[in-house]
C-alpha positions as semicolon CSV with decimal commas, in nm:
position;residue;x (nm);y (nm);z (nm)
1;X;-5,738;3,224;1,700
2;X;-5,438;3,272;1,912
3;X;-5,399;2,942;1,915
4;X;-5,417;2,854;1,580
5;X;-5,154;3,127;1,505
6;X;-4,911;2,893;1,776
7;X;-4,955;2,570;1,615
8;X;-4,881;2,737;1,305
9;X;-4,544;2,908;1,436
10;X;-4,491;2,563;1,588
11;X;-4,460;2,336;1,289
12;X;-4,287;2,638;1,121
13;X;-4,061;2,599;1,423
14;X;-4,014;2,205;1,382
15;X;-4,017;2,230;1,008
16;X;-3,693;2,519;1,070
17;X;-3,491;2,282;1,282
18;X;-3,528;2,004;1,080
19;X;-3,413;2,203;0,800
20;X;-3,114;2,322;1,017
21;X;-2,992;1,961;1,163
22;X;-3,004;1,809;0,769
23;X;-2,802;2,120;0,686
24;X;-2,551;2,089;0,929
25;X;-2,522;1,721;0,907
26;X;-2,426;1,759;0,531
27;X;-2,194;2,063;0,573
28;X;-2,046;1,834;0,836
29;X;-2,002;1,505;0,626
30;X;-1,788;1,600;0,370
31;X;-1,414;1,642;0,396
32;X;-1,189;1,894;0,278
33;X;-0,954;1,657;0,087
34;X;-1,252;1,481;-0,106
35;X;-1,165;1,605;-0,424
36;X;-1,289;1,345;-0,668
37;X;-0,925;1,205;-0,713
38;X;-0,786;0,868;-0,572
39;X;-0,577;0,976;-0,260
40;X;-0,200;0,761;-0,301
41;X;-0,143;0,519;-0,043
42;X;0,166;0,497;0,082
43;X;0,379;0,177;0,049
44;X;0,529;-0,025;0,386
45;X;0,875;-0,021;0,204
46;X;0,920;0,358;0,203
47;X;0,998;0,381;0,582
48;X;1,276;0,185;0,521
49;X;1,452;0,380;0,309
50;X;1,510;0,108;0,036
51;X;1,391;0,233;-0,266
52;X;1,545;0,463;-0,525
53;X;1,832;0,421;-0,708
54;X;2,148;0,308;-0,594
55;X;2,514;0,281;-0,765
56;X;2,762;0,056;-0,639
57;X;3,073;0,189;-0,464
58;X;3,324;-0,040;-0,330
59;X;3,359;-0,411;-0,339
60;X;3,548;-0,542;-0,078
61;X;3,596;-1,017;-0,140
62;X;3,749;-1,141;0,197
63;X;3,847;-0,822;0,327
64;X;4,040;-0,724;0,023
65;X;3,911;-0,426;-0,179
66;X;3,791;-0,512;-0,549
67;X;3,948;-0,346;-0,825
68;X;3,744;-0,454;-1,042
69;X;3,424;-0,230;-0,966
70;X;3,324;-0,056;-1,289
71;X;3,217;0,274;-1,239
72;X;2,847;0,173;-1,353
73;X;2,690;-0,094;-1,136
74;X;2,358;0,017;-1,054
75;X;2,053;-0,138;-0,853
76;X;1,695;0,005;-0,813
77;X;1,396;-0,061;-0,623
78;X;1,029;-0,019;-0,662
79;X;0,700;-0,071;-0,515
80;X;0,493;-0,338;-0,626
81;X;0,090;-0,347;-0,686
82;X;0,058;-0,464;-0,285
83;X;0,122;-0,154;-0,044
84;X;0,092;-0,335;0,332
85;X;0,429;-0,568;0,254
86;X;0,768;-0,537;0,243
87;X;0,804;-0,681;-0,121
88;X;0,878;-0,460;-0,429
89;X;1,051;-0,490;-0,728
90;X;1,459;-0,455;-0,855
91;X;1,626;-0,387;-1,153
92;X;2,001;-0,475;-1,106
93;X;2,270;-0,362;-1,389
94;X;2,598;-0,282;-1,497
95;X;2,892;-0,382;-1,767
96;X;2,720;-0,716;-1,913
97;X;2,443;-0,781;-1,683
98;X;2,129;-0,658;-1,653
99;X;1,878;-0,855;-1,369
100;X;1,515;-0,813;-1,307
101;X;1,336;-0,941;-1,051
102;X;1,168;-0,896;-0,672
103;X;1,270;-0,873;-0,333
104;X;1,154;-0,928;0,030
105;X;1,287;-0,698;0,261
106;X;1,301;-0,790;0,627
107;X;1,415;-0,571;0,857
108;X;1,392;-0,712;1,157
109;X;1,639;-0,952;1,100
110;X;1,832;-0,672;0,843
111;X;1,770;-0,964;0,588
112;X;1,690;-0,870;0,202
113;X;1,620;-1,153;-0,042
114;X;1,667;-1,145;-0,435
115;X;1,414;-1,359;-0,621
116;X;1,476;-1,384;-1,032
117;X;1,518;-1,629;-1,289
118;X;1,449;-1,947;-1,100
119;X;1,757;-1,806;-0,816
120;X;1,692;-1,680;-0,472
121;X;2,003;-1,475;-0,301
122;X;1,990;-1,395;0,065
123;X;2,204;-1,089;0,207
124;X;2,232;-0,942;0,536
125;X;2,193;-0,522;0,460
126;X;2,202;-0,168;0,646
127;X;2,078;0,138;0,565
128;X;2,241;0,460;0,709
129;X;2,131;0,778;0,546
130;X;2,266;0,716;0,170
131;X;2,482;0,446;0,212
132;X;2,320;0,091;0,168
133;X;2,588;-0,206;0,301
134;X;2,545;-0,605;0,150
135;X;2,720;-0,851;0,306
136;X;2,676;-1,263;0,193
137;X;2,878;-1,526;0,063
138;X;2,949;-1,647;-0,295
139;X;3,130;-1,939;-0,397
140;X;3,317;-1,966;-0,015
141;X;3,402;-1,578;-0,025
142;X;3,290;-1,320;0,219
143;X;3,154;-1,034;0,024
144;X;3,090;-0,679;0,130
145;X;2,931;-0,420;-0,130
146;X;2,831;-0,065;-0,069
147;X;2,574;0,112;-0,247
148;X;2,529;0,519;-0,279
149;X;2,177;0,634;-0,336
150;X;2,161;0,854;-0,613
């Protein structure tokens, strides 16, 4: 009888810590930010510091300030459907122009290049806190632009 009674208690026993280990292996497999909604990924561009708005400053043409900055020159830049590049998406305007298009940042080389309607522009740029700095040639000038993020 007594041991009857033990092999009893010891499938009870088994039966118990089985019961335990699925328990704990299920409390232990989900995650507190599994909530059901799509978590954002983050795009590469946004350690850079690139996107945002930005509204053009000063306009300096072979070292000579431009007067004729209007006060409304703007440039913006988004993320694109592909988060692990540098790429993205602009949207360049001001007084008679408006310009869509993409862009490759490369920072490395503090290279950004402007892709839209059948033209590709290459500038040299630097970022330091709000201030965004192009420099390139046009037409045999040397052209300086800064930005102010908005």
């Amino acid at each position: 009888m007594k041991k009857l009674y033990l092999k009893k208690n010891m499938k009870t026993y088994r039966f118990f810590n089985l019961f335990i280990l699925i328990i704990s292996l299920l409390i232990t497999s989900c995650s507190d930010d599994d909530t059901g909604q799509e978590v954002k990924q983050s795009d590469n561009l946004e350690q850079h510091n690139v996107l945002g708005e930005w509204q053009l400053e000063v306009r300096t043409i072979n070292g000579i300030t431009d007067a004729a900055v209007e006060c409304c020159d703007f440039i913006t830049f988004s993320t694109d459907d592909i988060k692990n590049d540098l790429s993205g998406n602009f949207s360049a305007n001001g007084t008679g122009y408006e310009t869509n298009g993409t862009f490759d940042l490369n920072p490395t080389e503090s290279i950004i290049q402007f892709n839209f309607d059948n033209e590709v522009l290459i500038y040299n740029y630097e970022i330091n806190g709000n201030a965004l700095s192009f420099t390139y040639e046009e037409d045999g000038d040397a052209i300086e632009e800064l930005w102010r993020k908005q």
